[in-house]
Every structure is written in structure tokens, then in C-alpha cells.
XYZ file of C-alpha atoms in Angstrom:
535
model
C 17.487 -20.330 7.715
C 13.992 -21.371 8.212
C 12.774 -24.636 9.329
C 9.510 -25.407 7.507
C 6.681 -27.043 9.385
C 4.474 -29.384 7.701
C 0.740 -28.540 8.068
C -2.413 -29.391 6.222
C -3.031 -26.347 4.078
C -6.008 -25.754 2.048
C -3.693 -24.750 -0.968
C -0.798 -27.205 -0.546
C 0.751 -26.231 -3.845
C 0.803 -22.381 -3.133
C 0.513 -22.341 0.691
C -1.784 -20.492 3.005
C -1.372 -18.436 6.314
C -0.561 -20.733 9.180
C -2.948 -18.847 11.392
C -5.462 -16.093 10.989
C -3.462 -13.900 13.262
C -0.491 -14.185 10.988
C -2.352 -12.545 8.248
C -4.031 -9.794 10.410
C -0.727 -8.831 11.986
C 1.154 -8.752 8.637
C -1.654 -6.594 7.055
C -1.635 -4.134 9.943
C 2.212 -4.178 9.867
C 2.151 -3.508 6.222
C -0.376 -0.846 6.460
C 0.920 0.931 9.683
C 4.186 2.708 8.629
C 5.868 5.836 8.652
C 3.046 7.596 7.283
C 1.031 7.130 10.511
C 3.957 8.196 12.691
C 5.221 11.408 10.918
C 2.951 12.198 8.007
C -0.373 12.131 9.518
C 0.484 14.342 12.553
C 2.336 16.832 10.069
C -0.774 17.002 7.804
C -2.949 17.511 10.894
C -0.798 20.453 11.892
C -0.678 21.800 8.237
C -4.488 21.570 7.873
C -5.857 22.972 10.933
C -5.072 20.603 13.586
C -8.260 18.527 14.743
C -10.290 19.949 11.863
C -8.212 17.557 9.595
C -9.907 14.607 11.371
C -13.084 15.418 9.608
C -11.936 15.018 6.029
C -9.649 12.142 7.015
C -12.318 10.021 8.255
C -14.634 11.046 5.482
C -12.281 9.984 2.940
C -11.641 6.682 4.935
C -15.084 5.850 4.642
C -15.917 6.693 1.148
C -12.805 5.607 -0.335
C -10.236 3.977 1.892
C -12.358 0.978 3.187
C -14.081 0.238 -0.001
C -10.837 0.054 -2.043
C -9.043 -1.956 0.641
C -11.837 -4.268 0.663
C -11.962 -4.523 -3.161
C -8.042 -5.186 -3.497
C -8.147 -7.793 -0.720
C -11.109 -9.642 -1.940
C -9.650 -9.584 -5.562
C -6.575 -11.226 -4.398
C -8.237 -13.747 -2.176
C -10.767 -14.961 -4.744
C -8.120 -16.305 -7.266
C -5.259 -16.823 -4.765
C -2.767 -14.973 -7.043
C -0.600 -12.233 -6.840
C -0.549 -8.942 -8.788
C 0.773 -10.421 -11.997
C -1.910 -13.125 -12.501
C -4.786 -11.320 -10.810
C -5.129 -9.218 -13.944
C -6.218 -12.349 -15.877
C -9.615 -10.783 -14.983
C -8.897 -8.020 -17.592
C -5.796 -8.967 -19.834
C -5.911 -5.589 -21.374
C -4.576 -4.064 -18.039
C -1.886 -6.553 -17.417
C 0.425 -3.670 -17.870
C -0.737 -2.482 -14.503
C 1.213 -5.204 -12.939
C 4.431 -3.872 -14.135
C 3.345 -0.316 -13.036
C 2.399 -1.697 -9.696
C 5.746 -3.380 -9.347
C 7.659 -0.085 -10.480
C 5.794 2.098 -8.030
C 6.572 -0.579 -5.244
C 10.176 -0.823 -6.175
C 10.769 2.848 -6.326
C 8.876 3.532 -3.083
C 10.825 0.529 -1.397
C 13.801 2.383 -2.649
C 12.993 5.809 -1.597
C 11.280 5.043 1.847
C 14.105 2.570 2.966
C 16.469 5.284 2.194
C 14.219 7.893 3.847
C 15.091 6.440 7.171
C 18.739 6.483 6.455
C 18.721 10.105 5.248
C 16.778 11.437 8.156
C 19.021 9.639 10.539
C 22.083 10.762 8.827
C 21.050 14.248 9.866
C 21.293 13.439 13.324
C 24.557 11.173 13.652
C 26.650 9.052 11.541
C 26.595 6.346 14.456
C 23.043 5.644 13.768
C 23.587 5.557 10.205
C 26.070 2.741 10.494
C 23.758 1.070 12.626
C 20.822 1.124 10.046
C 23.199 0.017 7.232
C 24.005 -3.009 9.240
C 20.354 -3.582 10.096
C 19.237 -3.259 6.460
C 21.629 -5.987 5.601
C 20.231 -8.067 8.421
C 16.690 -7.301 7.015
C 17.564 -8.773 3.564
C 18.549 -11.980 5.343
C 15.584 -12.162 7.777
C 13.127 -11.350 4.869
C 13.966 -14.358 2.896
C 11.681 -16.571 4.743
C 9.707 -14.077 6.868
C 6.444 -13.841 4.775
C 6.600 -17.352 3.221
C 3.372 -18.837 4.269
C 4.926 -22.281 4.663
C 7.339 -20.854 7.192
C 6.004 -20.586 10.890
C 8.898 -19.661 13.046
C 10.001 -16.244 11.373
C 6.453 -14.995 11.821
C 7.696 -14.207 15.256
C 9.559 -11.326 13.567
C 6.289 -9.956 12.322
C 4.636 -10.477 15.771
C 7.429 -8.103 17.246
C 7.555 -5.504 14.604
C 3.675 -5.240 14.298
C 3.160 -4.733 17.962
C 6.380 -3.132 19.341
C 5.413 0.260 17.771
C 2.086 0.519 19.880
C 4.189 -0.082 22.934
C 6.441 2.793 22.194
C 3.651 5.123 21.173
C 1.784 4.258 24.391
C 4.913 4.957 26.401
C 5.612 8.207 24.564
C 1.888 9.189 25.120
C 2.012 8.517 28.829
C 5.072 10.440 29.201
C 4.048 13.129 26.815
C 0.877 14.129 28.573
C 2.472 14.347 31.873
C 4.953 17.025 30.526
C 4.445 20.864 31.222
C 2.816 22.342 28.152
C 1.444 18.992 26.742
C -2.219 20.472 27.148
C -1.398 23.169 24.634
C -0.254 20.576 22.007
C -3.471 18.564 22.541
C -5.664 21.702 22.264
C -3.947 22.380 18.917
C -4.656 18.664 17.800
C -8.296 18.383 18.935
C -9.329 21.268 20.941
C -10.174 24.934 20.702
C -7.126 25.860 18.640
C -8.426 23.725 15.702
C -8.797 25.878 12.592
C -12.225 24.647 11.139
C -12.011 27.160 8.391
C -9.525 25.111 6.786
C -12.367 22.727 5.758
C -13.229 25.060 2.877
C -9.932 24.583 1.389
C -9.567 21.802 -1.429
C -6.061 21.097 -0.510
C -7.118 19.812 2.953
C -9.438 17.255 1.299
C -6.677 16.398 -1.232
C -4.253 15.738 1.677
C -6.920 13.679 3.467
C -7.546 11.372 0.605
C -3.799 10.861 -0.434
C -3.031 10.103 3.193
C -5.709 7.495 3.339
C -4.391 5.835 0.398
C -0.676 6.026 1.440
C -1.354 4.842 5.079
C -3.548 1.974 4.024
C -1.057 1.038 1.260
C -3.865 0.872 -1.491
C -2.605 0.620 -4.960
C 0.745 -1.009 -4.253
C -0.153 -4.628 -4.695
C 0.800 -5.705 -1.201
C -2.943 -5.968 -0.194
C -3.529 -8.428 -3.119
C -0.384 -10.340 -2.412
C -0.964 -10.978 1.311
C -4.683 -11.706 0.829
C -3.858 -14.248 -1.826
C -2.453 -16.575 0.865
C -5.917 -16.497 2.704
C -8.171 -19.573 2.625
C -10.778 -19.145 0.032
C -13.724 -18.931 2.528
C -11.889 -16.313 4.948
C -14.146 -13.495 5.966
C -12.047 -10.688 4.076
C -14.887 -8.344 4.671
C -14.460 -8.417 8.643
C -10.683 -8.348 8.067
C -10.790 -5.214 6.010
C -12.670 -3.319 8.785
C -10.193 -4.640 11.481
C -7.068 -3.492 9.524
C -8.506 -0.117 8.222
C -9.897 0.964 11.543
C -6.832 -0.274 13.308
C -4.721 1.646 10.972
C -6.821 4.951 11.445
C -6.704 4.511 15.144
C -2.949 4.202 15.052
C -2.669 7.683 13.343
C -4.992 9.181 15.764
C -3.175 7.621 18.614
C 0.258 8.743 17.335
C -1.148 12.155 16.967
C -1.911 12.397 20.587
C 1.623 11.310 21.635
C 3.187 13.428 19.116
C 1.278 16.756 19.800
C 1.742 16.357 23.468
C 5.403 16.237 23.019
C 5.319 19.240 20.658
C 3.176 21.101 23.133
C 5.922 20.602 25.663
C 8.535 21.606 23.103
C 6.535 24.877 22.327
C 6.545 25.523 26.009
C 10.179 25.150 26.447
C 11.178 27.354 23.329
C 8.429 29.802 24.286
C 6.830 29.500 20.779
C 3.264 28.737 19.508
C 2.709 25.032 18.589
C 2.064 25.798 15.110
C 5.606 27.044 14.680
C 7.358 24.003 16.036
C 6.901 21.958 13.031
C 8.080 23.331 9.652
C 8.942 20.333 7.387
C 7.366 17.036 6.821
C 10.621 15.189 6.929
C 11.759 17.348 9.666
C 8.787 16.312 11.819
C 10.386 12.700 12.404
C 14.075 13.504 12.301
C 14.471 17.030 13.520
C 11.647 18.203 15.745
C 11.227 14.663 17.504
C 14.812 14.511 18.538
C 14.765 17.991 19.814
C 11.613 17.370 21.888
C 13.087 13.776 22.986
C 16.215 15.435 24.054
C 14.185 17.540 26.615
C 12.838 14.457 28.254
C 14.434 12.763 31.437
C 16.701 9.889 30.331
C 16.461 11.243 26.793
C 19.043 8.696 25.265
C 16.465 5.836 26.180
C 13.490 7.670 24.634
C 15.460 8.528 21.525
C 16.603 4.733 21.226
C 13.092 3.727 21.721
C 11.644 6.230 19.175
C 14.106 5.528 16.436
C 13.964 1.802 16.913
C 10.104 2.223 16.544
C 10.788 3.962 13.176
C 12.948 1.156 12.109
C 10.330 -1.477 13.057
C 7.387 0.153 11.256
C 9.770 0.533 8.081
C 10.654 -2.990 8.205
C 6.941 -4.181 8.355
C 6.200 -2.251 5.355
C 9.253 -3.420 3.525
C 8.608 -7.107 4.243
C 5.333 -6.903 2.384
C 6.914 -4.574 -0.264
C 9.661 -7.079 -1.219
C 7.030 -9.798 -0.994
C 4.941 -7.997 -3.746
C 7.957 -8.174 -6.069
C 8.768 -11.807 -5.284
C 5.241 -13.010 -5.503
C 5.046 -11.448 -8.989
C 7.978 -13.361 -10.117
C 7.040 -16.558 -8.512
C 3.501 -16.362 -10.244
C 4.924 -15.473 -13.409
C 7.550 -18.231 -13.402
C 6.643 -20.907 -10.935
C 8.720 -23.706 -12.307
C 11.783 -21.500 -12.400
C 11.668 -19.847 -9.014
C 9.402 -22.278 -6.787
C 12.286 -23.944 -5.250
C 14.542 -20.894 -5.091
C 12.255 -18.518 -3.076
C 14.700 -17.747 -0.472
C 17.369 -16.860 -3.107
C 14.984 -14.953 -5.141
C 13.988 -12.701 -1.936
C 17.529 -12.279 -0.928
C 18.458 -11.093 -4.381
C 15.383 -8.643 -4.647
C 16.416 -7.165 -1.158
C 20.044 -6.880 -2.318
C 19.010 -5.048 -5.426
C 16.796 -2.708 -3.715
C 19.713 -2.114 -1.198
C 22.107 -1.003 -4.078
C 19.346 1.200 -5.496
C 18.970 2.886 -2.227
C 22.619 3.815 -1.899
C 22.309 7.219 -3.826
C 19.764 8.063 -1.030
C 22.055 7.898 1.726
C 24.724 10.063 0.325
C 24.864 13.777 1.508
C 22.419 14.746 -1.210
C 20.145 11.677 -0.427
C 17.313 13.686 0.872
C 16.957 15.419 -2.424
C 16.632 12.139 -4.067
C 13.898 10.970 -1.565
C 12.070 14.260 -2.021
C 12.127 13.796 -5.853
C 10.909 10.148 -5.720
C 8.068 11.154 -3.170
C 6.954 14.193 -5.149
C 6.870 12.510 -8.672
C 6.009 8.916 -8.026
C 4.189 9.031 -4.761
C 1.675 11.528 -5.765
C -0.669 11.560 -8.764
C 1.008 8.472 -10.332
C -0.284 6.306 -7.440
C -3.538 8.050 -7.703
C -3.703 7.072 -11.414
C -2.890 3.537 -10.634
C -5.704 3.208 -8.100
C -8.259 4.837 -10.647
C -7.209 2.466 -13.404
C -7.728 -0.412 -10.897
C -11.114 0.551 -9.850
C -12.140 1.291 -13.386
C -10.823 -2.148 -14.515
C -12.721 -4.030 -11.695
C -15.872 -2.068 -11.579
C -16.435 -1.299 -15.234
C -14.478 -3.487 -17.464
C -14.427 -6.781 -15.453
C -17.973 -5.978 -14.148
C -18.944 -4.780 -10.727
C -21.807 -7.207 -10.471
C -19.663 -10.008 -11.568
C -17.214 -9.169 -8.881
C -19.823 -9.112 -6.159
C -20.961 -12.625 -7.216
C -17.231 -13.700 -6.903
C -17.207 -12.290 -3.338
C -20.414 -14.201 -2.462
C -18.685 -17.340 -3.562
C -16.259 -16.824 -0.690
C -18.601 -15.233 1.895
C -21.985 -16.511 0.970
C -24.958 -14.608 -0.377
C -25.757 -11.262 0.756
C -28.890 -8.972 0.397
C -29.011 -6.286 -2.076
C -29.051 -3.726 0.762
C -25.771 -5.238 1.943
C -24.212 -4.450 -1.369
C -25.967 -1.090 -1.993
C -23.179 0.915 -0.328
C -20.296 -0.989 -1.852
C -21.866 -0.595 -5.381
C -22.274 3.187 -4.862
C -18.604 3.372 -3.773
C -17.082 1.247 -6.402
C -19.208 2.627 -9.320
C -19.437 6.257 -8.514
C -18.179 7.874 -5.234
C -14.495 6.525 -5.235
C -13.711 6.857 -8.826
C -15.045 10.430 -8.919
C -13.217 11.410 -5.767
C -10.061 10.107 -7.208
C -10.694 11.796 -10.367
C -11.134 15.154 -8.741
C -8.044 14.660 -6.688
C -6.018 13.566 -9.646
C -7.145 16.684 -11.696
C -6.408 19.030 -8.800
C -2.960 17.456 -8.349
C -2.191 17.860 -11.739
C -3.499 21.514 -11.951
C -1.727 22.726 -9.019
C 1.508 20.796 -9.661
C 4.555 22.914 -8.702
C 8.323 21.828 -9.109
C 9.451 20.256 -5.822
C 11.874 21.978 -3.499
C 13.467 21.220 -0.330
C 14.476 23.710 2.246
C 13.859 26.513 -0.485
C 16.325 24.786 -2.685
C 15.103 24.532 -6.264
C 15.841 21.473 -8.390
C 17.913 21.887 -11.498
C 16.298 21.175 -14.897
C 17.965 17.954 -15.176
C 16.615 17.081 -11.701
C 13.079 17.701 -12.913
C 13.682 15.922 -16.000
C 14.651 12.897 -14.121
C 11.673 13.006 -12.161
C 9.384 13.080 -15.182
C 11.597 10.188 -16.678
C 10.573 8.085 -13.622
C 6.895 8.902 -14.160
C 7.126 8.066 -17.603
C 9.034 4.753 -17.010
C 6.229 3.822 -14.551
C 3.172 4.703 -16.635
C 4.419 3.632 -20.068
C 4.167 -0.180 -19.306
C 0.342 0.263 -19.433
C -0.208 1.182 -23.204
C 2.796 -0.886 -24.229
C 1.527 -4.124 -22.801
C -1.985 -3.220 -24.079
C -0.704 -2.638 -27.747
C 1.381 -6.039 -27.350
C -1.659 -7.911 -26.350
C -3.670 -6.351 -29.196
C -1.266 -7.345 -31.787
C -0.935 -10.783 -30.222
C -4.583 -11.823 -30.563
C -6.271 -12.285 -33.979
C -9.561 -10.922 -35.451
C -10.852 -7.503 -36.274
C -9.988 -4.671 -33.906
C -13.443 -4.837 -31.955
C -13.003 -8.484 -31.393
C -9.483 -8.041 -30.217
C -10.451 -5.455 -27.816
C -13.544 -7.339 -26.592
C -11.398 -10.562 -25.869
C -8.846 -8.698 -23.957
C -11.492 -6.925 -21.833
C -12.951 -10.192 -20.802
C -11.404 -12.627 -18.414
C -9.126 -15.136 -19.744
C -9.759 -18.913 -19.357
C -7.150 -19.153 -16.559
C -9.193 -16.562 -14.438
C -10.919 -18.468 -11.753
C -10.473 -19.651 -8.062
C -7.300 -21.487 -7.622
C -8.614 -24.760 -6.601
C -11.095 -26.926 -8.489
C -13.266 -27.459 -5.432
C -13.885 -23.621 -5.100
C -14.921 -22.942 -8.622
C -18.333 -24.528 -8.368
C -21.062 -24.523 -10.909
C -20.807 -21.025 -11.927
C -17.225 -21.212 -13.308
C -17.894 -24.736 -14.572
C -20.721 -23.363 -16.532
C -18.561 -20.521 -17.832
C -15.900 -23.028 -18.939
C -18.571 -24.956 -20.807
C -19.731 -21.733 -22.385
C -16.171 -21.016 -23.603
C -15.779 -24.442 -25.028
C -19.172 -24.189 -26.875
C -18.187 -20.970 -28.483
C -14.596 -21.738 -29.138
C -15.249 -22.752 -32.748
C -16.770 -19.416 -33.540
C -13.743 -17.457 -32.133
C -10.942 -19.411 -33.703
C -9.206 -16.174 -34.755
C -9.051 -15.049 -31.220
C -6.111 -16.688 -29.175
C -7.846 -15.853 -25.660
C -11.267 -17.425 -24.952
C -13.907 -15.068 -23.506
C -16.897 -14.762 -21.343
C -19.859 -13.319 -23.413
C -20.649 -10.709 -20.762
C -18.696 -8.947 -18.129
C -21.724 -8.370 -16.169
C -22.678 -11.996 -15.280
């Protein structure tokens, strides 16, 4: 178990990151995952090679970075996880359960994704990863606790090791015969720029941006909630997002150089080497790696890299679930954090067992198609509407200035444009396009039975239904006429403020006085409100 090191934390009750690099590496480890290694190169191949980089970086600038900054600042301001952060808009507290459901399902699906793919290759690796996952449950217990320093060495390794392997594969890949053809397909003359006229390319670019940055899953808020109040979250957002994008591009060079060699060996065009998204990581790569000198070494390094990037994402994924429970029931779970984490990991492990059966890849595909598509887009859209329009974009900017200091109106011009208009409009278009073009999922031309599709829709319903259920429950619980009930639930609760008194300043002190002054006029409402959400 972990030995806790006593330090002078700003927030001694809840804890902070021991060092700035702990936070940065954890965020990079959380954001950089399987999507950077296999999904980005596959989408680049599917959508015109290097032409895909244009919509990808466009979406990164107009949606990815602004939403990453929004989530990180939201969590850091109140030093709370996804449950208590929606004290800002009590009406949307159902999104907390939605967020946790999505995270739990994605933990379930993507943990097992590695198992399913490796099972296609060898039962020996399958047994190894089963043992490793049990080890992950044990290691995870103290790994992200901000009061625990030593286990952060695990994160140091899992966050940096993938870059070493990618660099090795890149150096080896570009020296192989035929590698030039792969790189030409990736960024050279073989790029198909006509693909930019297709809406599907832009949809794939936007969804890849959200998935690779882990926006909307609650992990960004959770990890940022352990920062010091005056931490420069603005600079951190650029560091993490640009590192994430750079990782995708770097992985693309490594992968396409190897695919170029594979195409040379098999005497086929590069565009015909990769045919399946899942197959890119677990079928095409092993075939390519088997052609390398000392192939067992490269295969071990590659699959171990996949394991480490998956572990990093799951560290934060489980931390989201445990932080939600800790914030909701601090008296019950505060002294039982390790037990809570082990229990959460064990439950997810059991849920993942169906995905490691012979039909496991079909379960993973079902979860990926129904939960990880427009459901996640809906969650992100609801989040940005809640912050920008209900809580108040200008109020949120003032909250950020309490942490970073006052900024000029020109500084906020771009962020206002993104949060109020550009980002929500892009998400709405993508969401509408996804729903209009939705087709039942298949895997290797195998169509799902009706009961399988019904199960997928049940997962979607189970995830989304909590938003209206919690909203209706909140409306019933408060008193007053319908308008006052709605107004009270669309205004911050009395408990919404920076965690420590010394950070609340005159602004929030004035708001508390304002609430008390008007409390007598709002006795029929159980939740005290702020008169305007646009302070």
C-alpha cells in the first residue's frame, strides 16, 4: 500500500497535486490513449491521408481547445468533481449521472477492447493482460490520490513510455523499404484533398478531437479540481491539447511508415492495407511488426505500449467515478478511498468479462457505436449550454479571472465567440448529421440481430434518461410557482463557490450577503439564488 507523505497543501482537507508535473503528466496520460495510436491513423487513412489533418486541426482550434479550457477551469474553480461542480446549475445535476454512466461504459468497453483484440492474436497475451488488469486494480487504489506521492512514479512511466516506443517505431519504420510510400500517403502527394468537400470527414475530425482529448467524460474536471486555485489552467490547457495533437501526428508517421513497408512486402497499395478500425491495431500492426528484424521484441514493445496508454486513461476514468462518490458522500468514503477504488475497479472488471468472450468484439462494437458517438456529443453540447447560457458565460469569465487575474476584453473575444457560438453550433451540426446518417452497426459484414440493436438503444436510454429524471425531481422538491422553481434551479446554489474561504473574495461574499437579504422574499424556494446569471 501507499505511504502518505505529509506536505503543506493549499487545500489540506481535499488535497492538491504534490507537484505541477504530476498534474501535467496525469492529464497527458489521460488524454493520450488508444485513440491517438490506432483511431487517428485509421481516420487519416479513411479520409484522404494528410488531407484529414486540415479539418482535424481546425476542429482542435475552434472546439477542442476551448472546451478543454472550459472543463479544466470549471473543475479548478470550485475544487470539486463532476457531481458538485453542477451546483452552478442545479437543474443539470442529472448530467453528473450521465457523465458517470458514459465513463463507466467506456471504461468497460475500452478496457475490454484491448483484451478482445489481443485475444485475436494469442491466448497467452490474453492471460497476461487478465493478470495485468488485476494488478491495475491494486495499483490504481492509491495512484491518483493527491496525498500520495510515490505511486505517481507509475504515472510518470505510463505517460512517457509510449513516446519512447513510438519514437523507436518511427526510427525503425522510416528506415524500412517502402516506408516512403506510406509517408507519401500520410502527408504527401497521395493525399486526397477532394475529401475535404465531404461532411463525413469534418464529422470524423470533430469526434476524434473530442475523443482524443477526453472532453465530456468528467476526467478533466476531476484532475483539475486538485490544482491550486491560482494555477495557470489556461497555459496548462494549451500544453496538454497541443501535446495530444502532436502525439497523434507523430504516431501517424510511425504507423504509416510501417504500413508503407507492409504494402511493399505484400505488393499492394497503402490504401488497401488497413480495412478495419479495430484491425489497424490488432491485425495490421502485428502483421507489419512480424516483418521487422527481431519481430518478437517489437511486438512486445508495441503491445506493452498499448497497455500503458490504456492504463493511463483508466487511472483517470476510475478516478472520475471515485471522486463523484467521495464528493457526494465525504463522511462515508473519506477514510475508505483505497477500498472504494478497489471496489470500483473490481466492478468494472466483472462488467468487462462479457467483452473478453469469443463474441467480445461485438459487445465492444455495440458500446462504441451507441454510447461513444452522438451520446457523448449530446453530453458536451449540454455542458457548454449549461455553462455559457444558463450559468452565464460572462459570470464564468469573471470566475476564471479570480484564478488567473484580470484580462483584457480582447483576450476573451475569441473564447466568448467559441463558447457562445462556434463550438455549440459545430456540435449541433455534427450531432444532427450523426443522427440523420445513423445506420445499424456491423462488424466484418455481420449484422446485429434485433435484440442486439434493442440492447444498444437501452444503453443509450439508460444514459440519457437521468437528465430529465433528476431535473423533474429537483423541480418537485423546491417550492413556489413553476417559474420560480425553474429560475431557482437555473441559478447557482448557495454552496457554489471556491472551496476555500480565502479564495472567495469580495465578489462571492457580496453574493452571499445578497442571498441572505432576499431570503425572506423567497421562503417558498428551498435553494437560495443569485439574482442574475450574468454577473
